[in-house]
GROMACS .gro file of N, CA and C in nm:
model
  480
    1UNK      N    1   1.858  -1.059  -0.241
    1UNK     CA    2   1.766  -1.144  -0.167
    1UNK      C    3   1.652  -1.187  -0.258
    2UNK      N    4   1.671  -1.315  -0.237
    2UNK     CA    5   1.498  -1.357  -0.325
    2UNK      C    6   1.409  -1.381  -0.248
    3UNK      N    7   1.265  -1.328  -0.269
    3UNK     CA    8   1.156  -1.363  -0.207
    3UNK      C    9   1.077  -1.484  -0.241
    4UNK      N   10   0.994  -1.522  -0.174
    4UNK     CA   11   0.892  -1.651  -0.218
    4UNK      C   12   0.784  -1.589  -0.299
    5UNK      N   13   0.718  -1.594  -0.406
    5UNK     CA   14   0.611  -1.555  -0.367
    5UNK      C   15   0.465  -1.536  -0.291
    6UNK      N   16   0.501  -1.635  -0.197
    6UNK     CA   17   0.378  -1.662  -0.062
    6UNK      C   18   0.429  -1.567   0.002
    7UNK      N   19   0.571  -1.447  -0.003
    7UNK     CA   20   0.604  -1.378   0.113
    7UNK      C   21   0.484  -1.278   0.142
    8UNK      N   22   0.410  -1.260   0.300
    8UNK     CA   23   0.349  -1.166   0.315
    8UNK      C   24   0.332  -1.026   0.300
    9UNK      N   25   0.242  -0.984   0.242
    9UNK     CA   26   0.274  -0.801   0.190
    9UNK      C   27   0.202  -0.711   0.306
   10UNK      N   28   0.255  -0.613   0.314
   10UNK     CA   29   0.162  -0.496   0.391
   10UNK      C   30   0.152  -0.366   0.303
   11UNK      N   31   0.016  -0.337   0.244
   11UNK     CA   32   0.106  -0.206   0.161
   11UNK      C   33  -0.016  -0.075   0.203
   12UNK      N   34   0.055   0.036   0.282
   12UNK     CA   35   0.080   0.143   0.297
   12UNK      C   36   0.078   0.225   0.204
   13UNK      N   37  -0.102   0.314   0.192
   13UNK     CA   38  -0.121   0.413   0.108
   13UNK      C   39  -0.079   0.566   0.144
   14UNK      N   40  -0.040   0.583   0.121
   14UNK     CA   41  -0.038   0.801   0.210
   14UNK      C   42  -0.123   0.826   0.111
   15UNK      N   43  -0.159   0.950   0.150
   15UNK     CA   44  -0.278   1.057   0.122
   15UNK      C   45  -0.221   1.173   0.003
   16UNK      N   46  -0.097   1.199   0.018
   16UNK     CA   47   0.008   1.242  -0.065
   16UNK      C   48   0.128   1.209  -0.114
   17UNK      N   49   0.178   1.255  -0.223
   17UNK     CA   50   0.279   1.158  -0.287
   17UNK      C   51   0.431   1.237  -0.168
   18UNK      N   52   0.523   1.161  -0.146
   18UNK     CA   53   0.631   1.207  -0.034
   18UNK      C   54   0.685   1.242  -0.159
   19UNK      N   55   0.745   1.362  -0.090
   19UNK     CA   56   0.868   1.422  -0.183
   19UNK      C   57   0.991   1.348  -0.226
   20UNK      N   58   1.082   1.375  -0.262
   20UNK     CA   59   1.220   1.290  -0.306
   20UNK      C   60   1.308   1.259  -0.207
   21UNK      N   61   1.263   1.362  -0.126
   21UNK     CA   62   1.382   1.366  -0.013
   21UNK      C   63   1.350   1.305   0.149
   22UNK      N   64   1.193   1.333   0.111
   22UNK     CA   65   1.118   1.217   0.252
   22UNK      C   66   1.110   1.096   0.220
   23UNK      N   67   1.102   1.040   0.052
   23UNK     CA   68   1.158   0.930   0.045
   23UNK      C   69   1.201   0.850   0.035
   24UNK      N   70   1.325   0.912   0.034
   24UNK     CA   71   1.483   0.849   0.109
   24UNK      C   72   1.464   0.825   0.233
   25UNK      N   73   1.468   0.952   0.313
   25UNK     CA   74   1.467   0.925   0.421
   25UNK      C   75   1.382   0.848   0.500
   26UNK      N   76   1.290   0.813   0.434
   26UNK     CA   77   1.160   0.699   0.494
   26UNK      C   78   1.267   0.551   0.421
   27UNK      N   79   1.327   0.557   0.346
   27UNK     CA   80   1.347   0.394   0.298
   27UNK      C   81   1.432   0.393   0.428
   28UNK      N   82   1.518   0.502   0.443
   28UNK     CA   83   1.640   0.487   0.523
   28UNK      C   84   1.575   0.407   0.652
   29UNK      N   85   1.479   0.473   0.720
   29UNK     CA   86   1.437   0.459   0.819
   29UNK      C   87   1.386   0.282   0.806
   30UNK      N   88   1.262   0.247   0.685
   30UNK     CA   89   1.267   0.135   0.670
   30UNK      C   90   1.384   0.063   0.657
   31UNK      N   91   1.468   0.066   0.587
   31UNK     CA   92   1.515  -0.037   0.579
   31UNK      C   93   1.634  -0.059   0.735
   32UNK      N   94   1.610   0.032   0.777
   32UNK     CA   95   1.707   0.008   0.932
   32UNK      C   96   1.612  -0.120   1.043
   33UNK      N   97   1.481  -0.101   1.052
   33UNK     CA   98   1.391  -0.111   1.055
   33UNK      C   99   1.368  -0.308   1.008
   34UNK      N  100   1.357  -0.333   0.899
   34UNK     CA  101   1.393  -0.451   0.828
   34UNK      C  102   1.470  -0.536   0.891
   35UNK      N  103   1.622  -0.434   0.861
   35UNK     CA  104   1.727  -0.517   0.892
   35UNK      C  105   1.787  -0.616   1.030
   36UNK      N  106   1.671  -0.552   1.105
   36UNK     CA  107   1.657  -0.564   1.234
   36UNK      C  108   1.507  -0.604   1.322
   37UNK      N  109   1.440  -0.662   1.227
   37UNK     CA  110   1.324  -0.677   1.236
   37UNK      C  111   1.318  -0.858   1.240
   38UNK      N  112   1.276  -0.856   1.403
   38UNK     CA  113   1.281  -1.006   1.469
   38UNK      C  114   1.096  -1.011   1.503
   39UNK      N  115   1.090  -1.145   1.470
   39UNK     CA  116   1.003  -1.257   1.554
   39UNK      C  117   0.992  -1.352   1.693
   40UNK      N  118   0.982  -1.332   1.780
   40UNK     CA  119   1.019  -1.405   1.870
   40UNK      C  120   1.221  -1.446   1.895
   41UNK      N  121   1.256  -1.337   1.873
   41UNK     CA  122   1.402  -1.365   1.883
   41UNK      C  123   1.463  -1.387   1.750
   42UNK      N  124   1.418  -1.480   1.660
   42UNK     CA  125   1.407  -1.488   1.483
   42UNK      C  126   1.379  -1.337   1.389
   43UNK      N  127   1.522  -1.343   1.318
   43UNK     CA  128   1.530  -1.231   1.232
   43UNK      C  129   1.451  -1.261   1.077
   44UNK      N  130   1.372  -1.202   1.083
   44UNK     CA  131   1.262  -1.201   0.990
   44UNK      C  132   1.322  -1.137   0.838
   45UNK      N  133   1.326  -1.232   0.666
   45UNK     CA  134   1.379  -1.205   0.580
   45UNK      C  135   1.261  -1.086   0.533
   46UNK      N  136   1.320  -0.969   0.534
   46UNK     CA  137   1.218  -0.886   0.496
   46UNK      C  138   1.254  -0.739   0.437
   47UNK      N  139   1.220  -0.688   0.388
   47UNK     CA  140   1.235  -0.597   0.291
   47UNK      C  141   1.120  -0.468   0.281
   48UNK      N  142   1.144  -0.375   0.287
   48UNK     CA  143   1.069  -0.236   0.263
   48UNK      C  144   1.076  -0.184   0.124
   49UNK      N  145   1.007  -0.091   0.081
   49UNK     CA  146   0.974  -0.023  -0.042
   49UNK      C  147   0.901   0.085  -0.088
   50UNK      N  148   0.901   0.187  -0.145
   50UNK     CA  149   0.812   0.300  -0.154
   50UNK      C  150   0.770   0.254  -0.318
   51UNK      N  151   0.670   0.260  -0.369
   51UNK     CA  152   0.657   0.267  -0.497
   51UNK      C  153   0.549   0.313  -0.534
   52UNK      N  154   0.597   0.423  -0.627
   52UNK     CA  155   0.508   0.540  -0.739
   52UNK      C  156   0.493   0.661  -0.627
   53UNK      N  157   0.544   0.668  -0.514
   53UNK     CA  158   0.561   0.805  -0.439
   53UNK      C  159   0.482   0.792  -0.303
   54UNK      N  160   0.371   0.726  -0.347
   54UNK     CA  161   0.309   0.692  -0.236
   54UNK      C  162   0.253   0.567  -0.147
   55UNK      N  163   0.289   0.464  -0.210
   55UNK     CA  164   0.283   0.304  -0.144
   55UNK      C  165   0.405   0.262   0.000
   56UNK      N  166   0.388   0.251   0.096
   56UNK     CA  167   0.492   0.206   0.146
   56UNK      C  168   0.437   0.021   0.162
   57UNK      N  169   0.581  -0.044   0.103
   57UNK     CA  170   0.505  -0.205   0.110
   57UNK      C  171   0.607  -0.246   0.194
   58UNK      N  172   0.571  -0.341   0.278
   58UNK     CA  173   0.657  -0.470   0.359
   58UNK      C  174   0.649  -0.555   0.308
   59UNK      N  175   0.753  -0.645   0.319
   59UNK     CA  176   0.720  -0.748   0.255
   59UNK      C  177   0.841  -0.849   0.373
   60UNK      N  178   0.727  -0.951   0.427
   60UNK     CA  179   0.815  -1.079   0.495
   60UNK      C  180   0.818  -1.226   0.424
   61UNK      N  181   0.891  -1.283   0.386
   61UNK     CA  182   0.938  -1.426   0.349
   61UNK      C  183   0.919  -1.515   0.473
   62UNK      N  184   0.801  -1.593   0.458
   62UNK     CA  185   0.788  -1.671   0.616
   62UNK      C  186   0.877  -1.831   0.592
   63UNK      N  187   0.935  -1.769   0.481
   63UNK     CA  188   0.997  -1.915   0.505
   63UNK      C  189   1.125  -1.964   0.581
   64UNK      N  190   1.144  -1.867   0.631
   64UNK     CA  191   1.298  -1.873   0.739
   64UNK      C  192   1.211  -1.818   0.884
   65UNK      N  193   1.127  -1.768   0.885
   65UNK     CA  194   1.086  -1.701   1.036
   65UNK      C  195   0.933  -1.676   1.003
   66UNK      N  196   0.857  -1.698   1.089
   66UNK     CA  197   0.697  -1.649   1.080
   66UNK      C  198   0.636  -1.528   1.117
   67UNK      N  199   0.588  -1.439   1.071
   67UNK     CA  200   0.583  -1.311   1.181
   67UNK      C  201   0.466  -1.325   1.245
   68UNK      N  202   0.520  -1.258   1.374
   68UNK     CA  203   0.397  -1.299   1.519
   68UNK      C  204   0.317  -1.136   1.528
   69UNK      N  205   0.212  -1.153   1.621
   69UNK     CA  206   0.167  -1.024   1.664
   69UNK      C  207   0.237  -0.953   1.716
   70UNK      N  208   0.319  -0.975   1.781
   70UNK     CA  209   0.382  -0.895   1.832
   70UNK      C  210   0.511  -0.837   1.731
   71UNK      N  211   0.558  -0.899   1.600
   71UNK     CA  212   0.623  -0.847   1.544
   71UNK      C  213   0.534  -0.747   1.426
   72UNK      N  214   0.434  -0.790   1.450
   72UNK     CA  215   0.349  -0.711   1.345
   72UNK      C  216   0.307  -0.593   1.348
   73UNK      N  217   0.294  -0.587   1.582
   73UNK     CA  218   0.270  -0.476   1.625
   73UNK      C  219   0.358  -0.315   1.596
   74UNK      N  220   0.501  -0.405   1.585
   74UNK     CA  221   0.588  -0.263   1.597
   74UNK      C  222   0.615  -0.247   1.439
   75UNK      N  223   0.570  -0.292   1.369
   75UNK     CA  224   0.551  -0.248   1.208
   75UNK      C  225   0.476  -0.170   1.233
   76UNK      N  226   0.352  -0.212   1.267
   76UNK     CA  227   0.290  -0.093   1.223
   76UNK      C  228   0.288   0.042   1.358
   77UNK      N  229   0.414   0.020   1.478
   77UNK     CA  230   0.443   0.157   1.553
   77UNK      C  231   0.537   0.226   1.456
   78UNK      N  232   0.614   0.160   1.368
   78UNK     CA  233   0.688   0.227   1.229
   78UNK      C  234   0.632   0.315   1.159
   79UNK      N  235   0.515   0.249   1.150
   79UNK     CA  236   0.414   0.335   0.977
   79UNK      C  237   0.387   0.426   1.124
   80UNK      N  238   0.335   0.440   1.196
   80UNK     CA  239   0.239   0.526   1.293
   80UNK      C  240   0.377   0.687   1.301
   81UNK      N  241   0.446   0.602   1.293
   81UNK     CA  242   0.557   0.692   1.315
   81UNK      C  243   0.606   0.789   1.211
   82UNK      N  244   0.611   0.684   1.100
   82UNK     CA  245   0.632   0.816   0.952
   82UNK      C  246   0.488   0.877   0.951
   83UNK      N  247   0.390   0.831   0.963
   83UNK     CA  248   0.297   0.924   0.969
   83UNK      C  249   0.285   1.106   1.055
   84UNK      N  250   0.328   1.022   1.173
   84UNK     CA  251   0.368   1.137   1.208
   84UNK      C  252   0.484   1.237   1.171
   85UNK      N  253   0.565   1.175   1.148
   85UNK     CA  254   0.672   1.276   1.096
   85UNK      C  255   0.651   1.332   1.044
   86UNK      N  256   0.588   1.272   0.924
   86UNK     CA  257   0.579   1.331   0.748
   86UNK      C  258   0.453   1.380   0.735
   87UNK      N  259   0.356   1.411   0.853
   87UNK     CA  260   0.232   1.480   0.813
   87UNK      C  261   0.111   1.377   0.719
   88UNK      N  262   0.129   1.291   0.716
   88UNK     CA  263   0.075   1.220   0.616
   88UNK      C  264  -0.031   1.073   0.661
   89UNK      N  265  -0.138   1.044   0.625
   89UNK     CA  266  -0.231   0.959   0.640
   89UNK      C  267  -0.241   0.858   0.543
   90UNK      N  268  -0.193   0.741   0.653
   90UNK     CA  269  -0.115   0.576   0.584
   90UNK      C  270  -0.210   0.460   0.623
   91UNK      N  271  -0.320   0.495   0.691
   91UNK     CA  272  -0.437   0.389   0.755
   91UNK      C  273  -0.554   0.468   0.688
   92UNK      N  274  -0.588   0.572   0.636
   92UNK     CA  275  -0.755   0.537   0.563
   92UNK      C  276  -0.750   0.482   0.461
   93UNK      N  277  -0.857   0.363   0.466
   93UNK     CA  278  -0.868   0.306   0.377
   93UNK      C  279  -0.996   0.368   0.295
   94UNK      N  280  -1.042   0.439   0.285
   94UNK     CA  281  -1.154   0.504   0.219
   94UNK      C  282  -1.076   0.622   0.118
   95UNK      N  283  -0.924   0.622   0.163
   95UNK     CA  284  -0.865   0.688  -0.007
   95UNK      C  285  -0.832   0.618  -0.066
   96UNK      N  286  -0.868   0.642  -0.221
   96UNK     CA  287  -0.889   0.580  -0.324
   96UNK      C  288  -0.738   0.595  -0.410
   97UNK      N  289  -0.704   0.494  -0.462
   97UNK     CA  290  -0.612   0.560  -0.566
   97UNK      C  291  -0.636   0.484  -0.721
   98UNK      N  292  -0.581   0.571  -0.808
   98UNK     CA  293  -0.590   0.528  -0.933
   98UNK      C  294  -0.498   0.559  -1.002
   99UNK      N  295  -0.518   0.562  -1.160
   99UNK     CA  296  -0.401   0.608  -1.234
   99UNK      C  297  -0.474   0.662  -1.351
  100UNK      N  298  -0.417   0.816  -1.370
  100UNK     CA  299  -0.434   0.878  -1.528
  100UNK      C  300  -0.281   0.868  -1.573
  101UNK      N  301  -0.316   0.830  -1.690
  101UNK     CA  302  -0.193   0.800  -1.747
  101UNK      C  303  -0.070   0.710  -1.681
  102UNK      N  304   0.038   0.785  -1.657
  102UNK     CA  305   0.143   0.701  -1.557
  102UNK      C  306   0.156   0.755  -1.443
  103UNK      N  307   0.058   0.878  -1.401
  103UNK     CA  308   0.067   0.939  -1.259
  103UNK      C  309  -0.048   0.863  -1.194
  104UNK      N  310  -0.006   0.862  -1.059
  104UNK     CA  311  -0.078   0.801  -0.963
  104UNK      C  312  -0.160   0.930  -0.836
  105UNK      N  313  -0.297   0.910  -0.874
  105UNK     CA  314  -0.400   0.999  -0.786
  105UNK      C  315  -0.438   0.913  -0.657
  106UNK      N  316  -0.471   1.025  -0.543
  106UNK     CA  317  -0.511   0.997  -0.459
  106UNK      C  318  -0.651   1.065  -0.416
  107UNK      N  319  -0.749   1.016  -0.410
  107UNK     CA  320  -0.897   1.096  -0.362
  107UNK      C  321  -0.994   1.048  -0.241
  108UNK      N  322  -1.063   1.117  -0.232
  108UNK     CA  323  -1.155   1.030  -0.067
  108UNK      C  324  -1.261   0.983  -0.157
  109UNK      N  325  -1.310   0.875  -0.085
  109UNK     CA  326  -1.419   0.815  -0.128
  109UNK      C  327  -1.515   0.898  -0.209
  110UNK      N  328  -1.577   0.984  -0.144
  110UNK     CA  329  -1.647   1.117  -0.219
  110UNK      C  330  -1.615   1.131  -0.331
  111UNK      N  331  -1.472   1.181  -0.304
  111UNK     CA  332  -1.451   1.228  -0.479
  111UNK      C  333  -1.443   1.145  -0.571
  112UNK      N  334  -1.372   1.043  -0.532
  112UNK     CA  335  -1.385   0.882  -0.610
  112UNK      C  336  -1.484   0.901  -0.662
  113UNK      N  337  -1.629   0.849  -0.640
  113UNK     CA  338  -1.742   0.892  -0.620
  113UNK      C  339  -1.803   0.918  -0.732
  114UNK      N  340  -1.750   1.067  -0.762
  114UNK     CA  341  -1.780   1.195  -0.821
  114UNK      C  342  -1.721   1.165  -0.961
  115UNK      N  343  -1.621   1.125  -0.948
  115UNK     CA  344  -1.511   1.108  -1.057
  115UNK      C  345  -1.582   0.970  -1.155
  116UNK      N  346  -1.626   0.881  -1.090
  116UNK     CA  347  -1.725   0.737  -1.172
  116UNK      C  348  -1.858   0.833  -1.256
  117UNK      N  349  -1.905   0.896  -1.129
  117UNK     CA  350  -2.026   0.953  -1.175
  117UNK      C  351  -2.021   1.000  -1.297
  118UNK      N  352  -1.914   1.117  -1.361
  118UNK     CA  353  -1.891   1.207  -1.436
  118UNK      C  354  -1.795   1.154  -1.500
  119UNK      N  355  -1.771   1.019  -1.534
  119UNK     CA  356  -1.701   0.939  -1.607
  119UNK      C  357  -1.545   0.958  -1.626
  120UNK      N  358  -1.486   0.973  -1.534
  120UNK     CA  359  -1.355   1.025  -1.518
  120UNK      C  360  -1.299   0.915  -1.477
  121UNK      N  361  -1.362   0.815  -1.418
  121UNK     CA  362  -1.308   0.676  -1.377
  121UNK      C  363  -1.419   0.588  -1.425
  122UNK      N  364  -1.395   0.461  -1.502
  122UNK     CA  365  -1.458   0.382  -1.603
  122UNK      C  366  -1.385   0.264  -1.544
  123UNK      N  367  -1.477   0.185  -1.618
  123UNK     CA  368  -1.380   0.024  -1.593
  123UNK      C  369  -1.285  -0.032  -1.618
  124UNK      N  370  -1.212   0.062  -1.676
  124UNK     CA  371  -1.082   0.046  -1.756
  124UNK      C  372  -0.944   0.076  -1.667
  125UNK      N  373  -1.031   0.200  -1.602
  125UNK     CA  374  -0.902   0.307  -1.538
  125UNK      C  375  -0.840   0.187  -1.406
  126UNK      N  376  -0.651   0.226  -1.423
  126UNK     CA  377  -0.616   0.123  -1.342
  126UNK      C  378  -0.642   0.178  -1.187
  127UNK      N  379  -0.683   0.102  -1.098
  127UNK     CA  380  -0.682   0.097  -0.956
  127UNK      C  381  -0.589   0.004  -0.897
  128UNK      N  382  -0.593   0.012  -0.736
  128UNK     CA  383  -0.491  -0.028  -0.677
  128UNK      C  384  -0.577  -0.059  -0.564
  129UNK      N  385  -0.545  -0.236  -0.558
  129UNK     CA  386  -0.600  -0.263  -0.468
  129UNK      C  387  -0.499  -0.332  -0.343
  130UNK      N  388  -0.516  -0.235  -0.232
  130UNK     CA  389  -0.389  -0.274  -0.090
  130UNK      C  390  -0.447  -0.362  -0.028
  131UNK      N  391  -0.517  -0.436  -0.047
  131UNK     CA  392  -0.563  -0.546   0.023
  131UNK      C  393  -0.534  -0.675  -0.034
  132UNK      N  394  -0.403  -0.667  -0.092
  132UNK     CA  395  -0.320  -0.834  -0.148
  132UNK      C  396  -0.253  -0.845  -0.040
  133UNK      N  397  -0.194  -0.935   0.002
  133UNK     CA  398  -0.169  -1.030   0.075
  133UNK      C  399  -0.038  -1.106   0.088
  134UNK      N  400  -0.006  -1.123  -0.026
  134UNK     CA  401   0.144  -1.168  -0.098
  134UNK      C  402   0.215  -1.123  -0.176
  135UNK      N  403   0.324  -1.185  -0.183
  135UNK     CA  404   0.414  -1.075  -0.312
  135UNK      C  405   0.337  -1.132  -0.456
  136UNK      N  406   0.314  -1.262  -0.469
  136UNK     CA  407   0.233  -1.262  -0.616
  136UNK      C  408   0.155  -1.210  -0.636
  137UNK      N  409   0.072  -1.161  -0.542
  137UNK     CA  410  -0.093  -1.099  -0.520
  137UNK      C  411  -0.031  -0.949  -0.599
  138UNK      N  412   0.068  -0.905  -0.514
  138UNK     CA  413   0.109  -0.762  -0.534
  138UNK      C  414   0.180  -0.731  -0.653
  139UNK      N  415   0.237  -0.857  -0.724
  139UNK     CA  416   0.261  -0.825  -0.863
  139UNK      C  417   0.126  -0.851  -0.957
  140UNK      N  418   0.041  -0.946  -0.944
  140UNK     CA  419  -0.028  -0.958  -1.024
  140UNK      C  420  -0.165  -0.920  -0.985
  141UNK      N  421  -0.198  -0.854  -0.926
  141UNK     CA  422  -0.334  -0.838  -0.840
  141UNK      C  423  -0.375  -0.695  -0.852
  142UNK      N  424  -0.240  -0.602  -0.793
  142UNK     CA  425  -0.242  -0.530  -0.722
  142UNK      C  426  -0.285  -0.400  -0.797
  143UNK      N  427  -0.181  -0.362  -0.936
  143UNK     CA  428  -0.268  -0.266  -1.060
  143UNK      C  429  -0.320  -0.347  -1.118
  144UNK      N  430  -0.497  -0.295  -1.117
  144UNK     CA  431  -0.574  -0.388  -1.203
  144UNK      C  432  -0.662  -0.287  -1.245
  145UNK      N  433  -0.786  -0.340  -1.332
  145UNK     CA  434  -0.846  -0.240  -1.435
  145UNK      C  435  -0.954  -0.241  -1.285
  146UNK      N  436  -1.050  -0.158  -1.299
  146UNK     CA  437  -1.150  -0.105  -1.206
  146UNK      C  438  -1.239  -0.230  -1.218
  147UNK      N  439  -1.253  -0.282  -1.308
  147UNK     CA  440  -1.417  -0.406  -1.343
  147UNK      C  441  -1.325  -0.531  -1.301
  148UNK      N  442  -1.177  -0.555  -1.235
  148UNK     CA  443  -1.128  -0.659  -1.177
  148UNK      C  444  -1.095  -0.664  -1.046
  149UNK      N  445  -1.147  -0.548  -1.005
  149UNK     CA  446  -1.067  -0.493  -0.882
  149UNK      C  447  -1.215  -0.529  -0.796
  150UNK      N  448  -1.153  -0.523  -0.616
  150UNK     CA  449  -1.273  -0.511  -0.536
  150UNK      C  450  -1.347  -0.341  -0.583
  151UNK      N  451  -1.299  -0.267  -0.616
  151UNK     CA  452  -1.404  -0.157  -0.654
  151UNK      C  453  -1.532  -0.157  -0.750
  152UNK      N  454  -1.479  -0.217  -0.808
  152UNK     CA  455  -1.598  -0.278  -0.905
  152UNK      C  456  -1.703  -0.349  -0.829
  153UNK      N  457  -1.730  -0.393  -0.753
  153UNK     CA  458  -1.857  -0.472  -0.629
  153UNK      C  459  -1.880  -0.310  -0.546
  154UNK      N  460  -1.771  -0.216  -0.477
  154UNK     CA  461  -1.852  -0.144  -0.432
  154UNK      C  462  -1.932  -0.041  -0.477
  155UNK      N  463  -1.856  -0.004  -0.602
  155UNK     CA  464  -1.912   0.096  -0.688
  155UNK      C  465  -1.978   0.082  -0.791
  156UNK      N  466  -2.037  -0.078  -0.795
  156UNK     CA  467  -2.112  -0.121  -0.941
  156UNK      C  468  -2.229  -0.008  -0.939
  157UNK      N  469  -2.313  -0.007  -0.841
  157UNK     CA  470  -2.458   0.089  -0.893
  157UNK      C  471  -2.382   0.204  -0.951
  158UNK      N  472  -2.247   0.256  -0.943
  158UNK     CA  473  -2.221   0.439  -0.999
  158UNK      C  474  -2.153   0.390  -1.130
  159UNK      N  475  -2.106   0.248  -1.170
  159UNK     CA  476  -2.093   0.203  -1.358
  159UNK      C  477  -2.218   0.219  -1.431
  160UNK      N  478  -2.209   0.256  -1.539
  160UNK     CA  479  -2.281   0.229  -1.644
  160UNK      C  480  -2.224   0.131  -1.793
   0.00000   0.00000   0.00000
């Protein structure tokens, strides 16, 4: 399947990275989910994904079907749902993630915080910002250095 890149993104942080085996069984679940995932009667071209352990992304192509509120609603009774299963918190947006090296961290705002303060996160270090929008956004947007990212505006007073 090819996507547009105008296709709409949703991307889904957890709080912890899912094990190997929750996620499988979370694609499984997505992609059943997908495959069957209508708009007003219109089967919506769309696609699920876990990436680096803890991202879950949607992704819809509005160019065959548009997604409505009401298809948007039971996406996210999906995420509400692995949440529950899997113990895991997929709606705060006040955890932070970043990257040392090629592993991907997860922290609360606080520690975020803590971590700028005491120079553990600099303007360099890559962040991840879930608030793109599209699949281009999410390839090119999405790992970015901290001084390109929206973090950089909230956390400018804790840069030096």
């Amino acid at each position: 399947m090819s996507f547009s890149p105008q296709s709409r993104v949703w991307v889904y942080q957890s709080d912890r990275k899912f094990t190997p085996a929750e996620e499988m069984a979370i694609l499984e679940k997505l992609s059943s989910f997908t495959n069957q995932w209508k708009a007003h009667g219109n089967e919506l071209l769309a696609k699920a994904e876990i990436r680096h352990g803890f991202f879950i992304i949607l992704t819809v192509d509005e160019s065959q079907a548009n997604v409505t509120g009401c298809s948007i609603d039971s996406s996210v009774r999906l995420i509400k749902e692995i949440e529950q299963d899997y113990h895991v918190d997929l709606f705060n947006r006040f955890n932070m993630a970043y990257k040392v090296g090629d592993d991907v961290v997860v922290n609360s705002k606080e520690d975020f915080e803590t971590l700028i303060n005491i120079k553990q996160i600099n303007s360099e270090t890559i962040v991840f910002n879930n608030m793109v929008q599209t699949l281009a956004e999410l390839e090119n947007k999405w790992e970015v250095p901290f001084k390109n990212s929206w973090h950089s505006t909230v956390f400018a007073h804790l840069i030096s």
